C-alpha positions as a Markdown table, in Angstrom:
| # | Residue | x | y | z |
|---|---|---|---|---|
| 1 | Unk | -39.9 | -49.9 | 10.4 |
| 2 | Unk | -40.9 | -53.8 | 10.3 |
| 3 | Unk | -37.4 | -54.6 | 9.3 |
| 4 | Unk | -35.4 | -52.1 | 12.5 |
| 5 | Unk | -32.6 | -49.8 | 12.2 |
| 6 | Unk | -29.3 | -52.4 | 12.3 |
| 7 | Unk | -27.4 | -50.9 | 15.2 |
| 8 | Unk | -24.0 | -50.4 | 13.9 |
| 9 | Unk | -23.8 | -47.7 | 11.6 |
| 10 | Unk | -25.3 | -45.4 | 14.9 |
| 11 | Unk | -22.5 | -46.5 | 16.8 |
| 12 | Unk | -19.3 | -46.5 | 14.2 |
| 13 | Unk | -21.0 | -42.6 | 13.4 |
| 14 | Unk | -21.0 | -42.2 | 17.4 |
| 15 | Unk | -17.4 | -42.3 | 17.8 |
| 16 | Unk | -16.1 | -41.2 | 14.3 |
| 17 | Unk | -18.7 | -38.0 | 13.8 |
| 18 | Unk | -20.4 | -36.9 | 17.1 |
| 19 | Unk | -17.7 | -38.3 | 20.0 |
| 20 | Unk | -14.4 | -37.2 | 17.7 |
| 21 | Unk | -15.5 | -35.0 | 15.2 |
| 22 | Unk | -17.7 | -32.3 | 16.7 |
| 23 | Unk | -16.7 | -33.4 | 20.7 |
| 24 | Unk | -13.4 | -33.8 | 19.9 |
| 25 | Unk | -13.1 | -35.9 | 22.8 |
| 26 | Unk | -10.2 | -36.9 | 24.2 |
| 27 | Unk | -8.3 | -40.7 | 22.9 |
| 28 | Unk | -8.6 | -41.1 | 27.2 |
| 29 | Unk | -12.1 | -40.6 | 27.3 |
| 30 | Unk | -13.4 | -41.7 | 23.5 |
| 31 | Unk | -11.8 | -45.2 | 24.8 |
| 32 | Unk | -14.0 | -45.0 | 28.0 |
| 33 | Unk | -16.9 | -44.7 | 25.2 |
| 34 | Unk | -15.7 | -47.5 | 23.8 |
| 35 | Unk | -14.7 | -49.8 | 27.0 |
| 36 | Unk | -18.4 | -48.7 | 28.2 |
| 37 | Unk | -20.6 | -49.9 | 24.7 |
| 38 | Unk | -18.5 | -52.6 | 23.9 |
| 39 | Unk | -19.8 | -54.8 | 26.7 |
| 40 | Unk | -22.9 | -53.1 | 26.7 |
| 41 | Unk | -23.6 | -53.8 | 23.0 |
| 42 | Unk | -22.1 | -57.7 | 24.0 |
| 43 | Unk | -25.0 | -57.9 | 26.7 |
| 44 | Unk | -27.6 | -56.7 | 25.0 |
| 45 | Unk | -26.6 | -59.1 | 22.2 |
| 46 | Unk | -27.1 | -62.0 | 24.9 |
| 47 | Unk | -30.0 | -61.0 | 25.8 |
| 48 | Unk | -31.6 | -61.3 | 22.3 |
| 49 | Unk | -30.1 | -64.0 | 21.6 |
| 50 | Unk | -28.3 | -61.9 | 17.8 |
| 51 | Unk | -24.6 | -61.4 | 17.2 |
| 52 | Unk | -23.7 | -58.2 | 18.0 |
| 53 | Unk | -23.3 | -57.3 | 14.2 |
| 54 | Unk | -27.1 | -58.3 | 13.8 |
| 55 | Unk | -28.5 | -56.1 | 16.7 |
| 56 | Unk | -31.3 | -53.8 | 16.1 |
| 57 | Unk | -31.7 | -50.8 | 18.1 |
| 58 | Unk | -35.2 | -51.1 | 18.7 |
| 59 | Unk | -33.6 | -55.1 | 20.6 |
| 60 | Unk | -31.5 | -52.5 | 22.8 |
| 61 | Unk | -35.2 | -51.6 | 25.1 |
| 62 | Unk | -35.3 | -49.9 | 28.2 |
| 63 | Unk | -35.4 | -53.0 | 30.1 |
| 64 | Unk | -32.5 | -54.2 | 28.3 |
| 65 | Unk | -30.3 | -51.5 | 29.8 |
| 66 | Unk | -32.4 | -51.7 | 33.3 |
| 67 | Unk | -30.9 | -55.2 | 33.3 |
| 68 | Unk | -27.5 | -54.6 | 32.2 |
| 69 | Unk | -27.2 | -52.1 | 35.2 |
| 70 | Unk | -28.7 | -54.9 | 37.5 |
| 71 | Unk | -25.4 | -56.8 | 36.5 |
| 72 | Unk | -23.0 | -54.4 | 36.7 |
| 73 | Unk | -23.5 | -53.3 | 40.6 |
| 74 | Unk | -24.8 | -57.5 | 40.8 |
| 75 | Unk | -23.1 | -59.5 | 38.8 |
| 76 | Unk | -19.6 | -57.9 | 37.6 |
| 77 | Unk | -19.1 | -56.4 | 41.5 |
| 78 | Unk | -19.2 | -52.7 | 40.5 |
| 79 | Unk | -20.1 | -49.4 | 42.4 |
| 80 | Unk | -23.3 | -47.0 | 42.0 |
| 81 | Unk | -20.3 | -44.7 | 40.3 |
| 82 | Unk | -19.2 | -47.1 | 37.7 |
| 83 | Unk | -23.1 | -47.8 | 37.4 |
| 84 | Unk | -23.8 | -44.3 | 36.4 |
| 85 | Unk | -20.6 | -43.8 | 34.6 |
| 86 | Unk | -21.2 | -46.4 | 32.2 |
| 87 | Unk | -25.4 | -45.2 | 31.8 |
| 88 | Unk | -23.8 | -41.8 | 30.8 |
| 89 | Unk | -22.1 | -43.7 | 27.3 |
| 90 | Unk | -25.6 | -45.2 | 27.1 |
| 91 | Unk | -27.8 | -42.3 | 27.5 |
| 92 | Unk | -25.1 | -40.0 | 25.1 |
| 93 | Unk | -25.1 | -42.7 | 22.6 |
| 94 | Unk | -29.1 | -42.7 | 22.4 |
| 95 | Unk | -29.7 | -39.4 | 22.3 |
| 96 | Unk | -27.2 | -39.4 | 19.1 |
| 97 | Unk | -29.3 | -42.1 | 18.0 |
| 98 | Unk | -32.9 | -40.3 | 18.4 |
| 99 | Unk | -31.7 | -37.0 | 16.7 |
| 100 | Unk | -30.3 | -38.7 | 13.9 |
| 101 | Unk | -33.6 | -40.7 | 13.3 |
| 102 | Unk | -36.7 | -39.8 | 14.3 |
| 103 | Unk | -38.6 | -42.8 | 14.0 |
| 104 | Unk | -36.5 | -43.6 | 17.2 |
| 105 | Unk | -37.1 | -40.8 | 18.8 |
| 106 | Unk | -39.7 | -42.3 | 21.3 |
| 107 | Unk | -38.1 | -45.4 | 21.3 |
| 108 | Unk | -34.6 | -43.5 | 22.5 |
| 109 | Unk | -36.6 | -41.8 | 25.0 |
| 110 | Unk | -37.1 | -44.4 | 27.3 |
| 111 | Unk | -33.7 | -45.3 | 27.5 |
| 112 | Unk | -32.6 | -41.6 | 27.7 |
| 113 | Unk | -34.8 | -41.3 | 30.8 |
| 114 | Unk | -33.4 | -43.8 | 32.5 |
| 115 | Unk | -32.2 | -41.9 | 36.6 |
| 116 | Unk | -28.9 | -42.4 | 37.4 |
| 117 | Unk | -29.1 | -43.8 | 41.0 |
| 118 | Unk | -28.1 | -42.5 | 44.0 |
| 119 | Unk | -26.0 | -43.1 | 46.7 |
| 120 | Unk | -22.9 | -43.3 | 45.2 |
| 121 | Unk | -19.4 | -42.7 | 47.3 |
| 122 | Unk | -16.6 | -41.4 | 45.6 |
| 123 | Unk | -13.3 | -42.4 | 46.0 |
| 124 | Unk | -11.7 | -41.6 | 48.7 |
| 125 | Unk | -9.3 | -38.6 | 47.8 |
| 126 | Unk | -5.3 | -39.4 | 49.3 |
| 127 | Unk | -2.9 | -37.3 | 49.5 |
| 128 | Unk | 0.5 | -36.4 | 51.3 |
| 129 | Unk | 1.7 | -34.1 | 54.2 |
| 130 | Unk | 4.8 | -32.3 | 53.0 |
| 131 | Unk | 8.0 | -34.3 | 54.8 |
| 132 | Unk | 6.6 | -37.5 | 53.1 |
| 133 | Unk | 7.0 | -35.3 | 49.5 |
| 134 | Unk | 10.5 | -33.5 | 50.4 |
| 135 | Unk | 11.4 | -38.0 | 51.5 |
| 136 | Unk | 10.3 | -38.9 | 47.7 |
| 137 | Unk | 12.4 | -36.3 | 46.3 |
| 138 | Unk | 15.3 | -36.7 | 48.0 |
| 139 | Unk | 15.1 | -40.7 | 47.7 |
| 140 | Unk | 16.2 | -39.3 | 44.1 |
| 141 | Unk | 19.5 | -39.7 | 43.0 |
| 142 | Unk | 22.3 | -36.8 | 42.9 |
| 143 | Unk | 23.3 | -38.0 | 39.0 |
| 144 | Unk | 23.3 | -40.2 | 36.0 |
| 145 | Unk | 20.6 | -39.0 | 33.4 |
| 146 | Unk | 17.3 | -41.1 | 33.9 |
| 147 | Unk | 18.3 | -39.9 | 37.5 |
| 148 | Unk | 18.0 | -35.6 | 36.7 |
| 149 | Unk | 15.0 | -37.0 | 34.5 |
| 150 | Unk | 13.1 | -38.9 | 37.6 |
| 151 | Unk | 14.0 | -35.5 | 40.1 |
| 152 | Unk | 11.9 | -32.9 | 37.5 |
| 153 | Unk | 9.5 | -35.2 | 36.8 |
| 154 | Unk | 8.3 | -35.4 | 40.0 |
| 155 | Unk | 8.5 | -32.3 | 41.4 |
| 156 | Unk | 7.1 | -31.0 | 37.7 |
| 157 | Unk | 3.8 | -33.1 | 39.1 |
| 158 | Unk | 4.5 | -31.9 | 42.3 |
| 159 | Unk | 4.1 | -28.4 | 41.3 |
| 160 | Unk | 1.5 | -28.1 | 38.4 |
| 161 | Unk | -0.7 | -31.4 | 40.1 |
| 162 | Unk | -1.3 | -32.3 | 36.6 |
| 163 | Unk | -3.2 | -35.8 | 35.3 |
| 164 | Unk | -0.2 | -37.7 | 34.6 |
| 165 | Unk | -1.8 | -38.5 | 30.6 |
| 166 | Unk | -1.1 | -34.7 | 30.7 |
| 167 | Unk | 2.8 | -35.3 | 31.8 |
| 168 | Unk | 3.1 | -37.7 | 29.4 |
| 169 | Unk | 1.4 | -35.5 | 26.7 |
| 170 | Unk | 4.0 | -32.9 | 27.3 |
| 171 | Unk | 6.1 | -31.4 | 24.6 |
| 172 | Unk | 9.2 | -29.7 | 24.6 |
| 173 | Unk | 7.2 | -26.6 | 23.4 |
| 174 | Unk | 4.4 | -26.6 | 25.9 |
| 175 | Unk | 7.1 | -24.9 | 28.5 |
| 176 | Unk | 7.9 | -21.4 | 29.2 |
| 177 | Unk | 12.0 | -21.0 | 31.2 |
| 178 | Unk | 11.6 | -17.6 | 30.9 |
| 179 | Unk | 9.7 | -15.4 | 33.9 |
| 180 | Unk | 7.5 | -16.0 | 34.4 |
| 181 | Unk | 8.0 | -19.6 | 33.4 |
| 182 | Unk | 4.6 | -21.9 | 33.3 |
| 183 | Unk | 3.8 | -24.9 | 31.0 |
| 184 | Unk | 0.1 | -25.3 | 28.9 |
| 185 | Unk | -1.2 | -28.8 | 29.3 |
| 186 | Unk | -4.4 | -30.7 | 27.6 |
| 187 | Unk | -6.2 | -31.5 | 30.0 |
| 188 | Unk | -9.9 | -33.3 | 29.4 |
| 189 | Unk | -11.8 | -32.7 | 27.1 |
| 190 | Unk | -9.0 | -31.1 | 25.1 |
| 191 | Unk | -8.9 | -27.7 | 26.8 |
| 192 | Unk | -5.7 | -25.7 | 27.4 |
| 193 | Unk | -5.0 | -24.1 | 30.4 |
| 194 | Unk | -1.5 | -22.4 | 31.4 |
| 195 | Unk | -0.1 | -23.8 | 34.9 |
| 196 | Unk | 3.1 | -21.4 | 36.4 |
| 197 | Unk | 6.4 | -23.5 | 36.7 |
| 198 | Unk | 8.2 | -22.9 | 40.3 |
| 199 | Unk | 11.6 | -20.8 | 39.7 |
| 200 | Unk | 13.5 | -24.6 | 41.1 |
| 201 | Unk | 11.0 | -26.8 | 38.8 |
| 202 | Unk | 12.0 | -23.9 | 36.0 |
| 203 | Unk | 15.8 | -24.9 | 36.3 |
| 204 | Unk | 15.3 | -28.5 | 36.5 |
| 205 | Unk | 13.1 | -28.7 | 33.9 |
| 206 | Unk | 15.9 | -27.0 | 32.0 |
| 207 | Unk | 18.8 | -28.6 | 33.5 |
| 208 | Unk | 16.1 | -31.5 | 31.3 |
| 209 | Unk | 15.9 | -30.1 | 28.4 |
| 210 | Unk | 19.8 | -28.5 | 27.6 |
| 211 | Unk | 20.9 | -32.5 | 29.3 |
| 212 | Unk | 19.3 | -34.5 | 25.9 |
| 213 | Unk | 21.6 | -36.8 | 23.8 |
| 214 | Unk | 20.4 | -34.1 | 21.3 |
| 215 | Unk | 18.9 | -30.3 | 19.8 |
| 216 | Unk | 15.7 | -30.4 | 21.4 |
| 217 | Unk | 12.8 | -30.4 | 18.6 |
| 218 | Unk | 9.8 | -28.3 | 20.0 |
| 219 | Unk | 7.8 | -31.6 | 19.8 |
| 220 | Unk | 10.1 | -33.3 | 21.5 |
| 221 | Unk | 8.6 | -35.3 | 24.7 |
| 222 | Unk | 9.4 | -33.6 | 27.9 |
| 223 | Unk | 9.7 | -36.8 | 29.7 |
| 224 | Unk | 11.2 | -39.5 | 27.5 |
| 225 | Unk | 12.3 | -42.7 | 27.9 |
| 226 | Unk | 15.5 | -44.6 | 27.3 |
| 227 | Unk | 14.8 | -45.1 | 23.5 |
| 228 | Unk | 13.7 | -40.4 | 23.0 |
| 229 | Unk | 9.8 | -42.0 | 23.3 |
| 230 | Unk | 8.0 | -40.4 | 25.4 |
| 231 | Unk | 6.6 | -41.8 | 29.4 |
| 232 | Unk | 3.6 | -43.9 | 29.1 |
| 233 | Unk | 1.7 | -43.5 | 31.8 |
| 234 | Unk | 2.9 | -46.9 | 33.6 |
| 235 | Unk | 5.6 | -45.7 | 33.4 |
| 236 | Unk | 5.3 | -42.7 | 35.1 |
| 237 | Unk | 3.3 | -44.7 | 38.1 |
| 238 | Unk | 6.3 | -46.6 | 37.8 |
| 239 | Unk | 9.1 | -43.9 | 38.5 |
| 240 | Unk | 6.7 | -42.3 | 41.6 |
| 241 | Unk | 6.0 | -45.5 | 43.1 |
| 242 | Unk | 10.0 | -46.6 | 43.0 |
| 243 | Unk | 11.0 | -43.5 | 44.9 |
| 244 | Unk | 7.8 | -43.8 | 47.3 |
| 245 | Unk | 9.2 | -47.5 | 48.0 |
| 246 | Unk | 13.2 | -46.5 | 48.3 |
| 247 | Unk | 12.0 | -43.5 | 50.9 |
| 248 | Unk | 9.6 | -45.4 | 52.7 |
| 249 | Unk | 13.3 | -46.1 | 54.6 |
| 250 | Unk | 14.0 | -43.1 | 56.2 |
| 251 | Unk | 10.1 | -41.4 | 55.9 |
| 252 | Unk | 8.3 | -44.7 | 57.8 |
| 253 | Unk | 4.6 | -43.5 | 57.3 |
| 254 | Unk | 4.9 | -43.7 | 53.3 |
| 255 | Unk | 5.1 | -47.2 | 54.6 |
| 256 | Unk | 1.8 | -48.8 | 53.9 |
| 257 | Unk | 0.6 | -46.3 | 51.4 |
| 258 | Unk | 0.0 | -46.8 | 47.7 |
| 259 | Unk | 1.6 | -43.5 | 46.0 |
| 260 | Unk | 0.3 | -43.0 | 42.2 |
| 261 | Unk | 0.0 | -40.1 | 39.9 |
| 262 | Unk | -3.4 | -39.3 | 41.0 |
| 263 | Unk | -1.7 | -39.3 | 45.0 |
| 264 | Unk | 0.6 | -36.3 | 43.3 |
| 265 | Unk | -2.4 | -34.5 | 42.4 |
| 266 | Unk | -4.1 | -34.7 | 45.2 |
| 267 | Unk | -1.6 | -33.7 | 47.3 |
| 268 | Unk | -1.4 | -30.2 | 45.0 |
| 269 | Unk | -4.9 | -29.3 | 46.2 |
| 270 | Unk | -4.4 | -29.6 | 49.5 |
| 271 | Unk | -1.3 | -27.8 | 49.4 |
| 272 | Unk | -2.2 | -25.2 | 47.9 |
| 273 | Unk | -5.4 | -25.1 | 49.8 |
| 274 | Unk | -3.5 | -25.1 | 53.3 |
| 275 | Unk | -0.9 | -22.2 | 51.5 |
| 276 | Unk | -4.2 | -20.2 | 51.2 |
| 277 | Unk | -4.5 | -20.2 | 47.8 |
| 278 | Unk | -8.5 | -19.4 | 46.3 |
| 279 | Unk | -10.5 | -22.3 | 45.3 |
| 280 | Unk | -11.6 | -21.0 | 41.6 |
| 281 | Unk | -8.0 | -20.4 | 41.5 |
| 282 | Unk | -7.1 | -24.6 | 42.2 |
| 283 | Unk | -9.7 | -25.7 | 40.0 |
| 284 | Unk | -8.3 | -23.4 | 37.4 |
| 285 | Unk | -5.2 | -24.8 | 38.6 |
| 286 | Unk | -6.2 | -28.0 | 37.7 |
| 287 | Unk | -8.7 | -28.5 | 35.4 |
| 288 | Unk | -11.7 | -29.4 | 37.4 |
| 289 | Unk | -14.4 | -28.6 | 35.3 |
| 290 | Unk | -16.5 | -28.3 | 38.4 |
| 291 | Unk | -16.0 | -26.1 | 41.2 |
| 292 | Unk | -17.9 | -29.0 | 43.2 |
| 293 | Unk | -14.7 | -31.4 | 42.4 |
| 294 | Unk | -12.6 | -28.8 | 43.8 |
| 295 | Unk | -15.1 | -28.2 | 47.3 |
| 296 | Unk | -13.9 | -31.2 | 48.8 |
| 297 | Unk | -10.4 | -30.4 | 48.7 |
| 298 | Unk | -12.2 | -27.6 | 51.3 |
| 299 | Unk | -14.3 | -30.3 | 53.2 |
| 300 | Unk | -11.1 | -32.6 | 54.0 |
| 301 | Unk | -9.7 | -29.6 | 55.7 |
| 302 | Unk | -12.3 | -28.6 | 57.0 |
| 303 | Unk | -12.6 | -32.7 | 59.0 |
| 304 | Unk | -9.1 | -31.9 | 59.4 |
| 305 | Unk | -9.5 | -28.7 | 61.3 |
| 306 | Unk | -12.0 | -30.0 | 63.4 |
| 307 | Unk | -10.3 | -33.0 | 64.4 |
| 308 | Unk | -7.6 | -31.3 | 65.5 |
| 309 | Unk | -9.6 | -28.6 | 67.8 |
| 310 | Unk | -10.9 | -31.3 | 69.0 |
| 311 | Unk | -7.5 | -32.7 | 70.1 |
| 312 | Unk | -6.1 | -29.0 | 71.3 |
| 313 | Unk | -6.3 | -28.7 | 75.3 |
| 314 | Unk | -5.3 | -26.1 | 77.5 |
| 315 | Unk | -4.7 | -25.7 | 80.6 |
| 316 | Unk | -6.2 | -28.9 | 81.6 |
| 317 | Unk | -7.0 | -32.0 | 80.3 |
| 318 | Unk | -11.1 | -32.1 | 80.9 |
| 319 | Unk | -12.5 | -31.0 | 77.8 |
| 320 | Unk | -13.7 | -27.6 | 77.9 |
| 321 | Unk | -17.2 | -26.9 | 79.7 |
| 322 | Unk | -18.7 | -23.7 | 77.9 |
| 323 | Unk | -22.0 | -23.5 | 77.2 |
| 324 | Unk | -21.2 | -23.9 | 73.6 |
| 325 | Unk | -20.4 | -27.3 | 73.6 |
| 326 | Unk | -22.9 | -28.9 | 75.7 |
| 327 | Unk | -24.0 | -30.4 | 72.7 |
| 328 | Unk | -21.5 | -33.5 | 71.5 |
| 329 | Unk | -22.5 | -33.6 | 68.8 |
| 330 | Unk | -22.8 | -29.9 | 67.8 |
| 331 | Unk | -19.4 | -30.5 | 65.1 |
| 332 | Unk | -20.5 | -33.2 | 63.1 |
| 333 | Unk | -24.0 | -31.5 | 62.8 |
| 334 | Unk | -22.5 | -28.7 | 61.8 |
| 335 | Unk | -20.5 | -30.5 | 59.0 |
| 336 | Unk | -23.6 | -32.3 | 58.1 |
| 337 | Unk | -25.1 | -29.0 | 56.7 |
């Protein structure tokens, strides 16, 4: 081991063999690993004062890794969640290196066993109320090819709760417009799931597909731009924000909201929950890997109901004096369990 093991061959095979061939990760997941490891390897090279091309696995110690994680928070202002996400990518790389080269196993173990930091705050879940969704849909013009596309796009996103990349990737052949109408979505980890379509959504998609300037081929994008190419993530986000801004003139509650495709996804989840749909069905509908993710919507719904109960008054403006309300913190205590 006197000469050391260069990082470059391991990094290349980690992406080409492990992430792409063996794990079959999506393009976005691979780009996430790429961004994390680019930052990390550049930082490590600076720490040991070497070009990245000459960096050795042995140069990247647990001390260098901890310094990088500290720099993310203190130097770059990243959140604990982002810090932990970067660490997951680093640990995955060193687990791979340790499995490929037994002589490096003990070295890699010191990096892989760096724990994630507790105290991360999950992003706030923002969603729309039903009148806000209605206002956005009604803001779309009644005529025009782009209007038909945009209305179908917004209705499809609200119906399915699909991630923006799933919407961009959707193809004509993935949609079944005969009863029962449904769509196949390609989600995270290249996993397929089936989502039912409302009859209204199916009608608009049928109209959209039939309105293509040419006979729709199975691999044609479901939502295309003027050139016939799939709408990009940013293009979809622009459509959503454009009509949300327009709808704000008739629905003032939208004026201070930044409506994104992911807000529509959260909206679908909350409205399904409020309609009485079982949590595991919502999990399958949205393609969540863990039920813990779906349970966040349950927690928000319970918090909203608690606030509603606290503002309810029956017969008198005075607060109830029933024994169970004698402790003003009891509801907060119950919610903390």
